[in-house]
PDB file of C-alpha atoms in Angstrom:
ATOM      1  CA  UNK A 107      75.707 137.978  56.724  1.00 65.00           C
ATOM      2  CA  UNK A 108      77.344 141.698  57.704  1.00 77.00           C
ATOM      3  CA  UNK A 109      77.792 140.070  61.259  1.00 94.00           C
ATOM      4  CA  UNK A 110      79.799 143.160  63.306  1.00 97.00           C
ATOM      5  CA  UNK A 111      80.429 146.204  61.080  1.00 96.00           C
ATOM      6  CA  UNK A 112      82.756 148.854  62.568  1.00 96.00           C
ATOM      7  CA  UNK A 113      83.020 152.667  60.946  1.00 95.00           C
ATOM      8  CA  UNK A 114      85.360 154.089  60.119  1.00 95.00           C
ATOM      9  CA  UNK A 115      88.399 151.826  59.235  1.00 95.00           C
ATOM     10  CA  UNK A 116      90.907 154.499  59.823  1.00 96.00           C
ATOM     11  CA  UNK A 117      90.679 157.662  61.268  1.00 96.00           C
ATOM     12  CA  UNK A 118      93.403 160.498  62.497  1.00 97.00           C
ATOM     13  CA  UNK A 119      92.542 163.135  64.923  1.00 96.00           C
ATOM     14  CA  UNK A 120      93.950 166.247  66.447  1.00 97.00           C
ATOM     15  CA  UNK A 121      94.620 166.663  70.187  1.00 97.00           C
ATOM     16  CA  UNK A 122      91.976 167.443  71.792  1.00 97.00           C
ATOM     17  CA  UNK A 123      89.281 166.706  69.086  1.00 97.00           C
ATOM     18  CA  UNK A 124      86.011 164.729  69.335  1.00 96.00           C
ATOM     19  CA  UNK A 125      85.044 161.354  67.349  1.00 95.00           C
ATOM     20  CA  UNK A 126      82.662 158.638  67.461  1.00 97.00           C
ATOM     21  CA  UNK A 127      82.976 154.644  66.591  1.00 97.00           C
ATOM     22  CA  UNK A 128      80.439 152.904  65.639  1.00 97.00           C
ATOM     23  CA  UNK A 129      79.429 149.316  65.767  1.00 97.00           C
ATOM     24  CA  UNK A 130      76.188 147.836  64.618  1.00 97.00           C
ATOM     25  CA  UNK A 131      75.549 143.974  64.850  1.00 97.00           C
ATOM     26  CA  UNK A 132      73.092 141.831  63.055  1.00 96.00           C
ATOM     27  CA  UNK A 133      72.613 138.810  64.698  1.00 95.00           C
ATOM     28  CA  UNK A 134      70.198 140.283  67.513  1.00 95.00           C
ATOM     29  CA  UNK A 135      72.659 139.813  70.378  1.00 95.00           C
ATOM     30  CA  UNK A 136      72.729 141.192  74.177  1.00 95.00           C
ATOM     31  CA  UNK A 137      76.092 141.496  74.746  1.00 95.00           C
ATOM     32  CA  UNK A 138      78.265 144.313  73.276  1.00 96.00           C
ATOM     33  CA  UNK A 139      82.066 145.161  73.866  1.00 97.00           C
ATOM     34  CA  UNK A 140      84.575 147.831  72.946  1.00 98.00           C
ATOM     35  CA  UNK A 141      88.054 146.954  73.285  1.00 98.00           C
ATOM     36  CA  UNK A 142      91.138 148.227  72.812  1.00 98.00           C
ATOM     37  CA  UNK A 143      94.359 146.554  71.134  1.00 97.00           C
ATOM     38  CA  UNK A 144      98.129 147.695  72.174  1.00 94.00           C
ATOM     39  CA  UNK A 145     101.273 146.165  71.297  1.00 87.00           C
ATOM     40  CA  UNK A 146     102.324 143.967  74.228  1.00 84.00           C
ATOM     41  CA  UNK A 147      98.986 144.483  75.862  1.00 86.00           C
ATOM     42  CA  UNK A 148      96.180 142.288  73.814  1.00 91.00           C
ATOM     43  CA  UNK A 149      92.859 143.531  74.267  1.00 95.00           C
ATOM     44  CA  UNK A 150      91.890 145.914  77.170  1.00 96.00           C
ATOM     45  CA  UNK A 151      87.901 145.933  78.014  1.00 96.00           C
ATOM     46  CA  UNK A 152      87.434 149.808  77.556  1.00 97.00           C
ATOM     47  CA  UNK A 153      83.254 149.694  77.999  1.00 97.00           C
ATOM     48  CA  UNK A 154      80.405 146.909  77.869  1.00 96.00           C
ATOM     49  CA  UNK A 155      77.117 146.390  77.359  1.00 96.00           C
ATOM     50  CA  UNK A 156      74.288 143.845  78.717  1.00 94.00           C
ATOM     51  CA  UNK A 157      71.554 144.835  76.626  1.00 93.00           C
ATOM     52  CA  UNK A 158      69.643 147.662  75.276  1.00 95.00           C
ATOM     53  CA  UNK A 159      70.166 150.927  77.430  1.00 94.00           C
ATOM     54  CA  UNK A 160      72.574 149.324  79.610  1.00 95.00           C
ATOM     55  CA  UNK A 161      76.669 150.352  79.862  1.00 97.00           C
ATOM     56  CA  UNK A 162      79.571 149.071  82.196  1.00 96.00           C
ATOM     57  CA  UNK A 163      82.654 150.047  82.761  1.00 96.00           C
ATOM     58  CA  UNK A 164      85.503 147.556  82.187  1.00 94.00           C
ATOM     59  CA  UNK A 165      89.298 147.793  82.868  1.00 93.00           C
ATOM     60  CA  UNK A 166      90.555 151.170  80.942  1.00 96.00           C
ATOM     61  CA  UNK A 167      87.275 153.364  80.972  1.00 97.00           C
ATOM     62  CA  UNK A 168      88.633 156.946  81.352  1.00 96.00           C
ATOM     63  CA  UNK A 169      88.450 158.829  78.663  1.00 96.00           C
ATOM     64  CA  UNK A 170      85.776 157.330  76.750  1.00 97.00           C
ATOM     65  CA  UNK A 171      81.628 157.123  76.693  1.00 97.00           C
ATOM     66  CA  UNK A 172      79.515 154.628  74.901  1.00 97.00           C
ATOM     67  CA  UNK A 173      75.990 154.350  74.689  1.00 97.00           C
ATOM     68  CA  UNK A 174      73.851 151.718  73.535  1.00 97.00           C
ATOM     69  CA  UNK A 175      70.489 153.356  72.211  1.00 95.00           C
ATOM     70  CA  UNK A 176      69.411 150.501  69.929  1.00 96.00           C
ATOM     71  CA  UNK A 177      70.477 147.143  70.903  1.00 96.00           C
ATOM     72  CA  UNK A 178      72.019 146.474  67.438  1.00 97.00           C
ATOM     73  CA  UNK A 179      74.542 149.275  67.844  1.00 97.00           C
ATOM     74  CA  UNK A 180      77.197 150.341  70.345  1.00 98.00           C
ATOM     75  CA  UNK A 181      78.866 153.761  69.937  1.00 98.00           C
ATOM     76  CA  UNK A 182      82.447 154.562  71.389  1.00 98.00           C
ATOM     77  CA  UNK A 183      83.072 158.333  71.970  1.00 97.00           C
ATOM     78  CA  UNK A 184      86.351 160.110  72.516  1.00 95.00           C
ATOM     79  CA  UNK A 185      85.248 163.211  74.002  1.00 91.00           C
ATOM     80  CA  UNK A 186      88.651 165.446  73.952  1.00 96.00           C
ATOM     81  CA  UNK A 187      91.621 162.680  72.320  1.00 95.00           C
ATOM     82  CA  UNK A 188      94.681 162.659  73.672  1.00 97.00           C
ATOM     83  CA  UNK A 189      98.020 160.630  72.098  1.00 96.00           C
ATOM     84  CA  UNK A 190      97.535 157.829  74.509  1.00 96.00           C
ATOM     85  CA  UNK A 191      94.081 157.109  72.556  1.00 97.00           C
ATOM     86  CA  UNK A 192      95.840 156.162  69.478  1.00 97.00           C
ATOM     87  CA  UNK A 193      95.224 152.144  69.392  1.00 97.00           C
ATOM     88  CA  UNK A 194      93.414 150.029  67.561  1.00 97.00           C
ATOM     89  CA  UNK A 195      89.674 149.582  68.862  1.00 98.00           C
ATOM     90  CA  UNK A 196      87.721 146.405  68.378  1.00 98.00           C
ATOM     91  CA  UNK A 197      84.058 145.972  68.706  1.00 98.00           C
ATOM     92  CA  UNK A 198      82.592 142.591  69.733  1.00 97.00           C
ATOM     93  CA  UNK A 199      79.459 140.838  70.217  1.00 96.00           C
ATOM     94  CA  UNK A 200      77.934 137.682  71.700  1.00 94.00           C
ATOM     95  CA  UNK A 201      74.758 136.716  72.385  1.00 91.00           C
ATOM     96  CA  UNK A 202      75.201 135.621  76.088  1.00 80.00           C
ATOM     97  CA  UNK A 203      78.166 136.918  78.473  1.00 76.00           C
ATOM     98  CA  UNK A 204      79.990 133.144  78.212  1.00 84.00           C
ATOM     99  CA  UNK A 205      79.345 132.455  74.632  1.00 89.00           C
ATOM    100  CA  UNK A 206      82.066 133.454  72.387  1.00 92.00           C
ATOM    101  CA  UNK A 207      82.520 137.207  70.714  1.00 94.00           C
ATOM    102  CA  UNK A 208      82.191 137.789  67.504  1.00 96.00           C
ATOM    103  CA  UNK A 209      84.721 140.512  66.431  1.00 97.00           C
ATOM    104  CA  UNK A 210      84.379 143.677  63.986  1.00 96.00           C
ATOM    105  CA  UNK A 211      87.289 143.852  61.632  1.00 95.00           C
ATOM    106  CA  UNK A 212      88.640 146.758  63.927  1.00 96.00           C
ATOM    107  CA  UNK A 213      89.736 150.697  63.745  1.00 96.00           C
ATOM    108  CA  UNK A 214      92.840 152.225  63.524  1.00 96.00           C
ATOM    109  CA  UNK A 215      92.989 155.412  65.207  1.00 97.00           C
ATOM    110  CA  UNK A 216      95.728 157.988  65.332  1.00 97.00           C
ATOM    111  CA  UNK A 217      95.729 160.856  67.775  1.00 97.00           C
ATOM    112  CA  UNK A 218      98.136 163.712  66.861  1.00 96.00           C
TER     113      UNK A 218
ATOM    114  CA  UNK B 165      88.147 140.374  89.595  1.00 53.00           C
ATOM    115  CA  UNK B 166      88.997 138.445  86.716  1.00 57.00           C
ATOM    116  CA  UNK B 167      92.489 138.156  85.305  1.00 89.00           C
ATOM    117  CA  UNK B 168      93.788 135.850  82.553  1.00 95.00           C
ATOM    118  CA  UNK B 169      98.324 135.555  82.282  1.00 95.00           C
ATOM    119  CA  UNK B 170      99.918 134.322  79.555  1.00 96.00           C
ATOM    120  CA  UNK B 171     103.404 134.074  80.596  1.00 95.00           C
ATOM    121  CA  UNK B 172     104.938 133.019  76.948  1.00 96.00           C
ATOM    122  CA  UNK B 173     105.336 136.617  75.060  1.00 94.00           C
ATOM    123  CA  UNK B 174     106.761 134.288  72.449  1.00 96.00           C
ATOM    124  CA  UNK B 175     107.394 130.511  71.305  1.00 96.00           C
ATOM    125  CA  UNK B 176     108.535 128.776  68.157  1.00 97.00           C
ATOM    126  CA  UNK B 177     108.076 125.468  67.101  1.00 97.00           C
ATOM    127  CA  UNK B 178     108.948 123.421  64.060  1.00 98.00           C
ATOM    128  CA  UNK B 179     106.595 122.746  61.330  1.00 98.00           C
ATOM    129  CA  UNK B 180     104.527 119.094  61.919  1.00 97.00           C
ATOM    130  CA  UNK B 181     105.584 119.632  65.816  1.00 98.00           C
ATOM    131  CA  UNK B 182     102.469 120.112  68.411  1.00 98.00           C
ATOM    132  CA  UNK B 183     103.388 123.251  70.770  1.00 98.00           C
ATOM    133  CA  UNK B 184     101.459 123.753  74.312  1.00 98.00           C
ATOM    134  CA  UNK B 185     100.310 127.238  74.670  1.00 98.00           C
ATOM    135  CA  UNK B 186      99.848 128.461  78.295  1.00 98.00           C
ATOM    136  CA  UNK B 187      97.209 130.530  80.078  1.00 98.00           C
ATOM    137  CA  UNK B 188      96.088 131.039  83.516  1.00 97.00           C
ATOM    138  CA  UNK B 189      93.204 132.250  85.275  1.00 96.00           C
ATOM    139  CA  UNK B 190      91.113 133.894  87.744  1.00 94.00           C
ATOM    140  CA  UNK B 191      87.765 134.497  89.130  1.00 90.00           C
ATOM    141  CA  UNK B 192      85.561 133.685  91.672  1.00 87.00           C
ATOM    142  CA  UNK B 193      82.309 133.358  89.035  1.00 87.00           C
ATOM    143  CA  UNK B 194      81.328 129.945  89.181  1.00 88.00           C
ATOM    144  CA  UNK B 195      80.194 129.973  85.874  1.00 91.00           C
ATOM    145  CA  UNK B 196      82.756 131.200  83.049  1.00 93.00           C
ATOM    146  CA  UNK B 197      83.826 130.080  79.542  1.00 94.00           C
ATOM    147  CA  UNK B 198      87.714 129.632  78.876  1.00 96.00           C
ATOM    148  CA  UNK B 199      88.016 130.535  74.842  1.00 97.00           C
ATOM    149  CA  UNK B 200      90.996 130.844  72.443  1.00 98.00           C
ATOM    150  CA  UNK B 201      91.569 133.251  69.740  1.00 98.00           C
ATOM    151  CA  UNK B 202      94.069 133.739  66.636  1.00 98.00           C
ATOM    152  CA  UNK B 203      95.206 137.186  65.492  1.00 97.00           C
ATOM    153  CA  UNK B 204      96.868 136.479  62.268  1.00 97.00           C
ATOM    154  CA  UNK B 205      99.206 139.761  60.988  1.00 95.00           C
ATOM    155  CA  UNK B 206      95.970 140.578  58.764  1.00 94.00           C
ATOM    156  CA  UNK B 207      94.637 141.468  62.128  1.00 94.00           C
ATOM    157  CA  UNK B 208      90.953 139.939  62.633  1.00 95.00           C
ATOM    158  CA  UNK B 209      90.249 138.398  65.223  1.00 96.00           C
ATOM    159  CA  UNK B 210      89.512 134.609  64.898  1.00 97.00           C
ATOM    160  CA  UNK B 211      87.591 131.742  67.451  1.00 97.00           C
ATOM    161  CA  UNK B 212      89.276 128.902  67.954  1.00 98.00           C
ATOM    162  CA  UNK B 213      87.982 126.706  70.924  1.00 97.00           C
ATOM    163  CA  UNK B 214      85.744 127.279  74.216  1.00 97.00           C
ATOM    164  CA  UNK B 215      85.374 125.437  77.275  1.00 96.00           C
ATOM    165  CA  UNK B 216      82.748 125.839  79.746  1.00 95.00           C
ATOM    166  CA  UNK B 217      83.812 126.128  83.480  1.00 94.00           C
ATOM    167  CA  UNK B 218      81.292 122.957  84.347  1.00 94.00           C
ATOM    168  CA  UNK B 219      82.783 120.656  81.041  1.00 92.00           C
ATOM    169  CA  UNK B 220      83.880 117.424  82.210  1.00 88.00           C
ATOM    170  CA  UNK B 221      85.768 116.664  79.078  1.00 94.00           C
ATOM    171  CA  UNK B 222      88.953 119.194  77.276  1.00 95.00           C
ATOM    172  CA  UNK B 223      87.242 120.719  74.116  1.00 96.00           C
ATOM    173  CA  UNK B 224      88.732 120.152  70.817  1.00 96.00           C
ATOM    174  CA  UNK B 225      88.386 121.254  67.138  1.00 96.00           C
ATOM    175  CA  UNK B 226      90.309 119.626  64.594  1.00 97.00           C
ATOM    176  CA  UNK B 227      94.016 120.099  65.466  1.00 98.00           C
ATOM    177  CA  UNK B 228      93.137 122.227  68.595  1.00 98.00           C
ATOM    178  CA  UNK B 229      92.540 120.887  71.625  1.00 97.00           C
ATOM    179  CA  UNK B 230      91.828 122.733  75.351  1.00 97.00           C
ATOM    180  CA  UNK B 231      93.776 121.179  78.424  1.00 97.00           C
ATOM    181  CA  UNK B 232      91.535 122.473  80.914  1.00 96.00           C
ATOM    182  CA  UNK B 233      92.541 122.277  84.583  1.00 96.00           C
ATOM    183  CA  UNK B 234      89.873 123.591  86.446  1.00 94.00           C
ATOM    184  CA  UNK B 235      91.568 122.928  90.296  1.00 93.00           C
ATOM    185  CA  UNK B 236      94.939 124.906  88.689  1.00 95.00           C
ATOM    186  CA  UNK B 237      92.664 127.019  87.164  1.00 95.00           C
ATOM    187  CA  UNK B 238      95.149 126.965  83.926  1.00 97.00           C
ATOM    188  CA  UNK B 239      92.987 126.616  79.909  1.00 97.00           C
ATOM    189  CA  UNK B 240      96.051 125.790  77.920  1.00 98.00           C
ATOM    190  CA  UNK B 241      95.817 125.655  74.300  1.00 98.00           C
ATOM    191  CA  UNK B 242      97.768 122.675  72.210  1.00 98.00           C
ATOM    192  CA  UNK B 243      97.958 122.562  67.975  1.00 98.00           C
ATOM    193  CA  UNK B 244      98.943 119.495  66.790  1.00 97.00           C
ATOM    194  CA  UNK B 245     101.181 119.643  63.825  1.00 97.00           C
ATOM    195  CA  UNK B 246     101.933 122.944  63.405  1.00 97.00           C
ATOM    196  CA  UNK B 247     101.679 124.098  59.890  1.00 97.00           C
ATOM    197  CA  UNK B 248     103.352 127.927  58.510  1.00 97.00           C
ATOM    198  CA  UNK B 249      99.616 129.191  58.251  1.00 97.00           C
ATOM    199  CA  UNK B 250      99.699 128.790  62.075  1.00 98.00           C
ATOM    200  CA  UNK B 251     102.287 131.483  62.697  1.00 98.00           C
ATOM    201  CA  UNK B 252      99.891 134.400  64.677  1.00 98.00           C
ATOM    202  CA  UNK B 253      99.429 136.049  67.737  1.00 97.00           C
ATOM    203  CA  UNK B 254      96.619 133.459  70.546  1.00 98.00           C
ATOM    204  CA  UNK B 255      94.542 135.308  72.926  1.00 98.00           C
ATOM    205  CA  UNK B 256      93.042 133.231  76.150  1.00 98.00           C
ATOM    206  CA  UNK B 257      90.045 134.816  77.107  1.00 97.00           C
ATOM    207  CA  UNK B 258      87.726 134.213  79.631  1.00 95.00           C
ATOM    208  CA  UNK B 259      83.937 135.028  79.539  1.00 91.00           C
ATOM    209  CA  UNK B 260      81.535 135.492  82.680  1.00 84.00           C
ATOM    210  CA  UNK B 261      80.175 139.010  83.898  1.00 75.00           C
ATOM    211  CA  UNK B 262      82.733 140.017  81.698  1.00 86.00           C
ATOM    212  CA  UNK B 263      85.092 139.309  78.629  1.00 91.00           C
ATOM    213  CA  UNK B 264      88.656 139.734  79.162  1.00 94.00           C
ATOM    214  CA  UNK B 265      91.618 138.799  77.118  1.00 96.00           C
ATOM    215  CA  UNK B 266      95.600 137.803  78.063  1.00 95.00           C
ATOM    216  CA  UNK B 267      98.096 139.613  76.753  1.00 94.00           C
ATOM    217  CA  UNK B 268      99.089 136.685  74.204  1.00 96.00           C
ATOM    218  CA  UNK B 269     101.550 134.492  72.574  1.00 97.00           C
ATOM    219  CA  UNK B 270     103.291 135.303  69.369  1.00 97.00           C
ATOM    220  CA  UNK B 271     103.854 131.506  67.518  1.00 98.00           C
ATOM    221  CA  UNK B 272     106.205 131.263  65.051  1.00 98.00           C
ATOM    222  CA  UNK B 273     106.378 128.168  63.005  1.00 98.00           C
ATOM    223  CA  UNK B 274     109.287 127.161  61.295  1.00 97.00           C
ATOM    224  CA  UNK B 275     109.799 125.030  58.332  1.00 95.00           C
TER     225      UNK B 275
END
């Protein structure tokens, strides 16, 4: 089982440039997360999702879009990066809001 | 708003010894799910234990066990005889409307 596949792996961008993560999960859940991971911080809720065509914000929205087209995918989109974008971005799933997440193996992005 | 504080940036504890990690919590949902994760230096993320807000009894999973005080509203985590393979950062999380994370505990076990 794939379970939660994140592309890319790695990725470095110039200031000011444009990307897109995705995530795509297999096991037909509702719930979809994006998250970002900073030393001394643990994981900040950047966007969420509650099903198919639904997004939320969560704690550290600005600067980022998602959408959720398909309910098997969730995309992440840096619109204009800045430095302060360079983290490393999990994507997670569950199938219900208190069951547990399961995590993609995560992205390293740099921001020039 | 939900909030989850893990006050212990870092802790060590010797090999065979059982170490209390804490973490706090709060919301006003009356339905949430307390959960604990391992971030070895690899980097995935991995589950450990849940505990649902209406459990009467602490969760456990082999050498992990949940001390779940819902009136303190504290989900502390406690590993029984350490071993080296246990050194990693642990996440609390809490799940409910949303999914948020503490800022973690880097254990360090030492032989």
């Amino acid at each position: 089982n794939a379970g939660v596949t994140q592309t890319p792996k790695f990725r470095v961008l110039k200031t000011g440039q444009s990307m897109t993560l995705l995530c795509a999960q297999d096991m037909n859940h509702e719930y979809m997360y994006w998250y970002r991971q900073d030393p001394g911080m643990g994981l900040r809720l950047i966007h969420y999702s509650v099903g198919e065509g639904t997004t939320a914000k969560g704690e550290v929205p600005d600067g980022y879009n998602v959408s959720r087209l398909k309910k098997q995918n969730f995309l992440l989109g840096l619109e204009s990066a800045a430095p302060s974008q360079t983290s490393v971005y999990f994507c997670a799933s569950s199938g219900q809001g208190v069951e547990k997440l399961f995590f993609g193996s995560g992205t390293q992005l740099s921001v020039l | 708003a939900q909030k989850i504080t893990q006050t212990q940036p870092g802790m060590f504890v010797q090999e065979k010894e059982a170490v209390t990690l804490d973490c706090t919590y709060d919301t006003s949902d009356p339905s949430y799910g307390l959960f604990w994760y391992k971030q070895p230096s690899s980097g995935e993320m991995i589950f450990l234990i849940y505990q649902g807000s209406y459990d009467q009894q602490n969760a456990t999973e082999g050498r992990y066990s949940l001390n779940f005080q819902k009136a303190r509203k504290s989900a502390n985590l406690v590993i029984s005889a350490s071993q080296l393979g246990d050194s990693a950062m642990y996440f609390c999380a809490m799940g409910g409307n949303q999914f948020y994370f503490g800022t973690g505990t880097s254990l360090t076990v030492i032989p």
